[in-house]
Amino acid sequence: MATFYQLDFEKPIVELERQIEAADNRLKAELAAAGATGEESTPINPTIATLQVELAKMRERHAAELTATYSRLTPWDTVRVARHPQRPQSREYISMICRDFAELHGDRRYGDDPAIVSGFARIGPSPGIKVMLIGHQKGKETAEKIACHFGCAHPEGYRKALLKMKLAEKFGVPIVTLVDTPGAYPGLGAEQRGQAEAIAVNMLEMSRLRTPIVSVVIGEGGSGGALGIAVADRVAMMQHSWYSVISPEGCAAILWKEANEQTNQAAARSLKLTAADNLSLGIINEIIPEPVGGAHRDQRGAATNLLGWVLARLNELSRVPMDELLQQRYERFRKMGSYLESHAEPQAN
Amino acid sequence: MTQASTEQSGRAVNENRPQRRSIPEGLWLRCASCTKMIYKRHLEASLHVCPECQFHHRISASERVKQLADPGTFQEMFAGLTPCDPLGFKDLKSYKDRLLAEQIKTGSLDAVKAGRLFIKGREAMVACLDLTFMMGSMGSVVGETVTRAVEEATASNLPLIVVSCSGGARMQESGLSLMQMAKTSAALARFDDAGGLFISVLTDPTTGGVTASFAMLGDIILAEPGALVGFAGPRVIQQTIRQELPEGFQRAEFLKKSGIVDRVVPRGQLRSEIARLIDYAGK
């Protein structure tokens, strides 16, 4: 196993993974020394046999430990899994689920924001269905991360997304968006070029685009920056992603007056930001399961589940007449919110 | 994105400032900008704009409605909407307690007032956010009220005026607050399809999820002089870019220069400007 970024709650697991790797290497060395070509036909070597048994036991323990750890993640743990550097990002999902990807750049007004990836794609069994794929990109290597502002898009990013979505509408191609952002970029240029306007216009336009839209929160669903590409007919979250009005750190800094391990924990809990919370609040339609131990342990497994969900939902939406689809999309957001109502007579002032 | 992020950034509301002992309670006020003493009646007569320095003091939603409407024409609607605590949110204080304290302080159920009114004889729908209630933050009630106002304007073919002032989406309702951005924007898309006129008025301060939804979706966007309007609060931006922000950054005049607002309109001219624009749109 390659060197692994370590989350503190994963320490025992990673330690076990190291032991397994070492034992595995030892076993390979022993097998080589014994001149074995395969498992059969070699006489029983007690060292090798012991190692094999030990290895099997360790693997069992590892699987159990992994399942147990991931079934008791706190909301704050979930946020950290969602930010794991080995977690697949939009470009990785694209390379894993698309048969073809024709990337389309730029907003025709200001520039090409690398924090938003967009283009025509073919997904699913050959020849693949055509979609417009739009996603936040956080960046993997340092240079890419900086160019992408760690997934914080600028107004030109949101406008690029909208331009490509309108293209999809024009040619009757459904839209798939992958959400993964800590939030829209807070900076001088972003404000000057109308960050708020760009996000607002995206939400307004997405609500009336005459083509099916599905969205998946793959990692971080940070506030308006996330929603700016997520006004969709169906919205899902990957099992260990988060989606909320603010990051736990931002919330802790304001309401708890300081962000530290303890207040971040508390804020993450209060914000009800996990996939399960968002499902019960009616904000998302479904949770896409991740392989045991998270998408960062098995990127392909995660991609397979994501693709399956997208194909199923698009198939379902393709049967809905367009006017009905738009009505349902409107109602989906129209009913969100929680309030009480007393029916008092209107008062004149 | 959220309320309180701008709480310390804007200038404080001066109405409840402690007075100097020698001055009779409530008769004189100190301008929050030029610090000159102003006779309270004069300030009220000038719509809470300092007669000395033209500083636009923050006003409540009731005061705003009173200033906009032809006398006696405002019919409040959707006033029965009451916030609840869907998440059981608790920080240092519980959301329930916060709501109760704010309701007692302001006499309002939440941070918005909406209804029908006439402005110089032109009928319109109006929604005004209220900064005095939890920094005008948008939770389910604000989102629902604005949405209903938009729907009512659509159904009755009335021009729509929304006066914004807000710290942004309300954290204590988390994802549900966030979804109010999509909800209000979607309602405005339908209003747009129906050919409705939406005049968005930005007042000090308008930030976060309110700016990033209906406040920026006006067919015409007006702003009061000096109003702070932005997506992120100035403090957050400063922390991100780690440099001093230019003078006047995110103020109404700066936004006009950046091409984000159509007109900067002094409070005293707001009624006539709105009436004029309604006439141009033929509504």
XYZ file of C-alpha atoms in Angstrom, chain B residues 53-150:
98
model
C -23.611 64.434 6.529
C -26.286 62.512 4.578
C -25.332 59.271 6.314
C -28.131 56.730 5.820
C -28.890 55.191 9.202
C -30.211 51.664 9.306
C -33.967 51.393 9.735
C -36.390 48.614 10.652
C -38.751 46.949 8.173
C -41.765 48.762 9.671
C -40.037 52.109 9.257
C -39.082 51.176 5.687
C -42.632 50.238 4.777
C -43.898 53.459 6.350
C -41.430 55.455 4.259
C -42.289 53.683 0.985
C -46.063 53.407 1.126
C -48.632 56.048 0.362
C -50.128 56.716 3.801
C -52.503 54.022 4.958
C -52.100 51.795 1.898
C -49.886 49.008 3.262
C -51.751 45.739 3.724
C -49.493 43.266 5.479
C -49.582 39.667 4.207
C -48.174 36.315 5.327
C -47.699 37.732 8.822
C -48.655 34.452 10.449
C -45.430 32.706 9.403
C -43.486 31.751 12.505
C -39.983 30.291 12.667
C -39.384 26.989 14.394
C -36.233 25.096 15.194
C -36.140 22.211 12.716
C -32.580 21.195 13.554
C -32.679 21.630 17.318
C -29.728 23.935 16.769
C -27.569 24.850 19.714
C -24.355 26.838 19.861
C -23.480 28.784 22.994
C -27.206 29.532 23.113
C -30.076 27.510 21.675
C -31.809 28.776 18.532
C -35.141 28.551 20.356
C -33.910 30.949 23.040
C -32.368 33.241 20.449
C -35.637 33.412 18.510
C -37.621 34.171 21.628
C -35.216 36.910 22.710
C -35.310 38.488 19.245
C -39.090 38.291 19.111
C -39.386 40.016 22.467
C -36.797 42.636 21.487
C -38.388 43.491 18.129
C -42.043 42.566 18.515
C -41.739 40.718 15.180
C -41.930 36.997 14.517
C -39.025 36.997 12.060
C -36.847 39.225 9.897
C -39.260 40.226 7.137
C -42.422 42.225 6.466
C -44.395 41.848 3.222
C -47.618 42.971 1.676
C -49.372 45.135 -0.871
C -49.012 48.870 -0.988
C -49.302 51.879 -3.235
C -46.292 54.012 -4.128
C -47.343 57.375 -5.526
C -50.570 55.779 -6.598
C -48.981 52.706 -8.209
C -49.943 49.395 -6.669
C -47.089 46.985 -5.884
C -46.011 43.977 -3.808
C -43.295 44.680 -1.312
C -41.064 42.640 0.976
C -38.642 44.321 3.370
C -36.034 42.458 5.357
C -35.508 43.522 8.953
C -32.001 43.994 10.215
C -33.160 44.377 13.788
C -34.163 40.693 13.878
C -31.108 38.356 13.889
C -29.250 40.612 11.453
C -31.970 40.157 8.859
C -30.764 36.628 8.296
C -32.730 34.382 5.947
C -34.197 31.210 7.387
C -37.330 29.373 6.292
C -39.715 32.209 7.224
C -37.846 34.895 5.299
C -37.475 32.577 2.295
C -41.129 31.556 2.391
C -42.378 35.143 2.788
C -40.277 36.432 -0.102
C -41.363 33.470 -2.256
C -45.038 34.115 -1.490
C -44.585 37.794 -2.268
C -43.079 36.830 -5.639
